[in-house]
Amino acid sequence: MTARPFSHLLERLRSAGLRPTRQRLALAKLLFEGGDRHITAEQLHGDALNHNIRVSLATVYNTLHQFTDAGLLREIVVDAGRSYFDTNTSDHHHFFFERSGKLEDIPGDTLTVSRVPQAPAGTNITRVDVVVRLTG
Amino acid sequence: MTARPFSHLLERLRSAGLRPTRQRLALAKLLFEGGDRHITAEQLHGDALNHNIRVSLATVYNTLHQFTDAGLLREIVVDAGRSYFDTNTSDHHHFFFERSGKLEDIPGDTLTVSRVPQAPAGTNITRVDVVVRLTG
DNA sequence: GTGATTGCAAATCTTTTGCACTAAA
DNA sequence: TTTAGTGCAAAAGATTTGCAATCAC
């Protein structure tokens, strides 16, 4: 909810090595100034259109992946054939409501994963994802 | 590796309420008599063709879902736009090799998830999935 | 200007569906 | 028989790609 100056987003894109184009700035505004969000490409596209931001679905996909590569977003896979993007890139886990298809952060450091096995030879652990699946 | 009699599969399908058709028996044989497997529909279809089992891809999809609903398989989602099916339905977690797209069971009770939060009101926990993502 | 970015439409990939045909009980 | 299961081809979604037009620097 903190109303940061628009230039903050501009800086944020620049530091990520991404040209602050009209589309990227507009999408960044939608993504990062509305609190934590779990959003699909289709949803973000609809959201953009609702705000009179003209942007193609292809660009939304490109932008989401660029933001993810730049570490501004985190991609979450819980549902075959649908990608969610999480604006919260800190270390945390998720509830997944199977019926509605909604995702929700599991607060703070409640859940803990212990005794994570060693990465097999020649590999490194990128991330440990925990999804608590819920009926309803 | 235990060479069980063919009738075992027949029984297994019957108890699951599934007619033991030629296709289902053949697919069950591929799935359950080769040790633990993590397989996609496309892979199982190719596997079947290699064994001279004529079965359509649509039937492979149907069969995988029927087996999953019957509790014979477990569906795992780690990769957007691709479903894996695990012949090991016991409680366990996975390594995911991001480069090769391979899945591997994390042995036994090594990894532990503790302090799983309560399910939100009106919901129940279906399952807790842990995926350890690896480079390589 | 010049190279990065965008939009559009077409292409691709995985999965599902409709329906006539076939097989199990 | 009678009903479930199968194959095929078409449909449906989600995502990606090719390329000319446009924009940021």
CSV table of N, CA, C and O in Angstrom, one decimal, chain A residues 13-57:
chain,number,residue,atom,x,y,z
A,13,LEU,N,13.5,-1.3,-12.9
A,13,LEU,CA,13.6,-2.0,-14.2
A,13,LEU,C,15.0,-1.7,-14.7
A,13,LEU,O,15.7,-2.6,-15.2
A,14,ARG,N,15.5,-0.5,-14.5
A,14,ARG,CA,16.9,-0.2,-15.0
A,14,ARG,C,17.9,-1.0,-14.3
A,14,ARG,O,18.8,-1.6,-15.0
A,15,SER,N,17.8,-1.2,-13.0
A,15,SER,CA,18.8,-2.0,-12.3
A,15,SER,C,18.8,-3.5,-12.8
A,15,SER,O,19.7,-4.2,-12.7
A,16,ALA,N,17.6,-3.9,-13.3
A,16,ALA,CA,17.4,-5.3,-13.7
A,16,ALA,C,17.9,-5.4,-15.2
A,16,ALA,O,17.9,-6.5,-15.7
A,17,GLY,N,18.3,-4.3,-15.7
A,17,GLY,CA,18.8,-4.4,-17.1
A,17,GLY,C,17.7,-4.4,-18.1
A,17,GLY,O,17.9,-4.8,-19.3
A,18,LEU,N,16.6,-3.9,-17.7
A,18,LEU,CA,15.4,-3.9,-18.6
A,18,LEU,C,15.1,-2.4,-19.0
A,18,LEU,O,14.9,-1.6,-18.1
A,19,ARG,N,14.9,-2.2,-20.2
A,19,ARG,CA,14.5,-0.8,-20.7
A,19,ARG,C,13.2,-0.5,-20.1
A,19,ARG,O,12.2,-1.3,-20.3
A,20,PRO,N,13.0,0.6,-19.5
A,20,PRO,CA,11.7,0.9,-18.9
A,20,PRO,C,10.7,1.4,-20.0
A,20,PRO,O,10.6,2.6,-20.1
A,21,THR,N,10.2,0.5,-20.7
A,21,THR,CA,9.2,0.9,-21.8
A,21,THR,C,7.9,1.2,-21.1
A,21,THR,O,7.6,0.8,-20.0
A,22,ARG,N,7.0,1.8,-21.9
A,22,ARG,CA,5.7,2.1,-21.4
A,22,ARG,C,5.0,0.8,-20.9
A,22,ARG,O,4.5,0.8,-19.7
A,23,GLN,N,5.1,-0.2,-21.7
A,23,GLN,CA,4.4,-1.5,-21.3
A,23,GLN,C,5.0,-2.1,-20.0
A,23,GLN,O,4.2,-2.5,-19.1
A,24,ARG,N,6.3,-2.1,-19.9
A,24,ARG,CA,6.9,-2.7,-18.8
A,24,ARG,C,6.6,-1.9,-17.5
A,24,ARG,O,6.3,-2.5,-16.4
A,25,LEU,N,6.6,-0.6,-17.6
A,25,LEU,CA,6.4,0.3,-16.5
A,25,LEU,C,4.9,0.0,-16.0
A,25,LEU,O,4.7,-0.1,-14.8
A,26,ALA,N,4.0,0.0,-17.0
A,26,ALA,CA,2.6,-0.2,-16.6
A,26,ALA,C,2.4,-1.5,-16.0
A,26,ALA,O,1.7,-1.6,-14.9
A,27,LEU,N,3.0,-2.6,-16.5
A,27,LEU,CA,2.8,-3.9,-15.9
A,27,LEU,C,3.4,-4.0,-14.5
A,27,LEU,O,2.9,-4.5,-13.6
A,28,ALA,N,4.6,-3.3,-14.4
A,28,ALA,CA,5.3,-3.3,-13.1
A,28,ALA,C,4.4,-2.6,-12.1
A,28,ALA,O,4.3,-3.1,-10.9
A,29,LYS,N,3.8,-1.6,-12.5
A,29,LYS,CA,2.9,-0.8,-11.6
A,29,LYS,C,1.8,-1.7,-11.1
A,29,LYS,O,1.5,-1.8,-9.9
A,30,LEU,N,1.2,-2.4,-12.0
A,30,LEU,CA,0.1,-3.3,-11.6
A,30,LEU,C,0.6,-4.4,-10.7
A,30,LEU,O,0.0,-4.8,-9.7
A,31,LEU,N,1.8,-4.9,-11.0
A,31,LEU,CA,2.3,-6.1,-10.3
A,31,LEU,C,2.8,-5.7,-8.9
A,31,LEU,O,2.5,-6.3,-7.9
A,32,PHE,N,3.6,-4.6,-8.8
A,32,PHE,CA,4.3,-4.3,-7.6
A,32,PHE,C,3.7,-3.3,-6.7
A,32,PHE,O,4.2,-3.1,-5.6
A,33,GLU,N,2.6,-2.6,-7.1
A,33,GLU,CA,2.0,-1.6,-6.2
A,33,GLU,C,0.7,-2.0,-5.7
A,33,GLU,O,-0.1,-1.2,-5.3
A,34,GLY,N,0.4,-3.3,-5.8
A,34,GLY,CA,-0.9,-3.8,-5.2
A,34,GLY,C,-0.7,-4.9,-4.2
A,34,GLY,O,-1.6,-5.7,-4.0
A,35,GLY,N,0.4,-4.8,-3.5
A,35,GLY,CA,0.7,-5.8,-2.4
A,35,GLY,C,1.1,-7.1,-3.1
A,35,GLY,O,1.3,-7.2,-4.3
A,36,ASP,N,1.2,-8.2,-2.3
A,36,ASP,CA,1.6,-9.5,-2.9
A,36,ASP,C,0.5,-10.0,-3.7
A,36,ASP,O,-0.7,-10.1,-3.4
A,37,ARG,N,0.9,-10.5,-4.9
A,37,ARG,CA,-0.1,-11.0,-5.8
A,37,ARG,C,0.4,-12.4,-6.4
A,37,ARG,O,1.6,-12.6,-6.6
A,38,HIS,N,-0.6,-13.2,-6.7
A,38,HIS,CA,-0.3,-14.5,-7.4
A,38,HIS,C,-1.1,-14.4,-8.7
A,38,HIS,O,-2.4,-14.5,-8.6
A,39,ILE,N,-0.5,-14.3,-9.8
A,39,ILE,CA,-1.3,-13.9,-11.0
A,39,ILE,C,-0.8,-14.7,-12.2
A,39,ILE,O,0.4,-15.1,-12.3
A,40,THR,N,-1.8,-15.0,-13.1
A,40,THR,CA,-1.4,-15.7,-14.3
A,40,THR,C,-1.3,-14.6,-15.4
A,40,THR,O,-1.7,-13.5,-15.3
A,41,ALA,N,-0.7,-15.0,-16.5
A,41,ALA,CA,-0.5,-14.1,-17.6
A,41,ALA,C,-1.9,-13.6,-18.1
A,41,ALA,O,-2.1,-12.4,-18.3
A,42,GLU,N,-2.8,-14.5,-18.2
A,42,GLU,CA,-4.2,-14.1,-18.7
A,42,GLU,C,-4.8,-13.1,-17.8
A,42,GLU,O,-5.4,-12.1,-18.2
A,43,GLN,N,-4.6,-13.3,-16.5
A,43,GLN,CA,-5.2,-12.4,-15.5
A,43,GLN,C,-4.5,-11.0,-15.6
A,43,GLN,O,-5.2,-10.0,-15.5
A,44,LEU,N,-3.2,-11.0,-15.7
A,44,LEU,CA,-2.5,-9.7,-15.7
A,44,LEU,C,-2.9,-9.0,-17.0
A,44,LEU,O,-3.1,-7.8,-17.0
A,45,HIS,N,-3.1,-9.7,-18.1
A,45,HIS,CA,-3.5,-9.1,-19.3
A,45,HIS,C,-4.9,-8.4,-19.2
A,45,HIS,O,-5.1,-7.3,-19.5
A,46,GLY,N,-5.8,-9.2,-18.6
A,46,GLY,CA,-7.1,-8.6,-18.3
A,46,GLY,C,-7.1,-7.4,-17.4
A,46,GLY,O,-7.8,-6.4,-17.7
A,47,ASP,N,-6.3,-7.5,-16.4
A,47,ASP,CA,-6.1,-6.4,-15.4
A,47,ASP,C,-5.6,-5.2,-16.2
A,47,ASP,O,-6.0,-4.0,-15.9
A,48,ALA,N,-4.6,-5.4,-17.1
A,48,ALA,CA,-4.1,-4.3,-17.8
A,48,ALA,C,-5.2,-3.6,-18.7
A,48,ALA,O,-5.3,-2.4,-18.7
A,49,LEU,N,-5.9,-4.4,-19.4
A,49,LEU,CA,-7.0,-3.9,-20.2
A,49,LEU,C,-8.0,-3.1,-19.4
A,49,LEU,O,-8.5,-2.0,-19.8
A,50,ASN,N,-8.3,-3.6,-18.2
A,50,ASN,CA,-9.2,-2.9,-17.3
A,50,ASN,C,-8.7,-1.5,-16.9
A,50,ASN,O,-9.5,-0.6,-16.6
A,51,HIS,N,-7.4,-1.4,-16.9
A,51,HIS,CA,-6.8,-0.1,-16.6
A,51,HIS,C,-6.5,0.7,-17.8
A,51,HIS,O,-5.6,1.6,-17.8
A,52,ASN,N,-7.1,0.3,-18.9
A,52,ASN,CA,-6.8,1.0,-20.2
A,52,ASN,C,-5.4,1.0,-20.6
A,52,ASN,O,-4.9,2.0,-21.2
A,53,ILE,N,-4.7,0.0,-20.3
A,53,ILE,CA,-3.3,-0.2,-20.7
A,53,ILE,C,-3.3,-1.1,-21.9
A,53,ILE,O,-3.7,-2.3,-21.8
A,54,ARG,N,-3.0,-0.6,-23.1
A,54,ARG,CA,-3.0,-1.5,-24.3
A,54,ARG,C,-1.7,-2.2,-24.3
A,54,ARG,O,-0.6,-1.6,-24.5
A,55,VAL,N,-1.8,-3.5,-24.2
A,55,VAL,CA,-0.6,-4.4,-24.3
A,55,VAL,C,-1.1,-5.7,-24.8
A,55,VAL,O,-2.2,-6.2,-24.5
A,56,SER,N,-0.3,-6.4,-25.6
A,56,SER,CA,-0.7,-7.6,-26.1
A,56,SER,C,-0.4,-8.8,-25.2
A,56,SER,O,0.5,-8.6,-24.3
A,57,LEU,N,-1.1,-9.9,-25.3
A,57,LEU,CA,-0.9,-11.0,-24.4
A,57,LEU,C,0.5,-11.5,-24.6
A,57,LEU,O,1.2,-11.9,-23.6
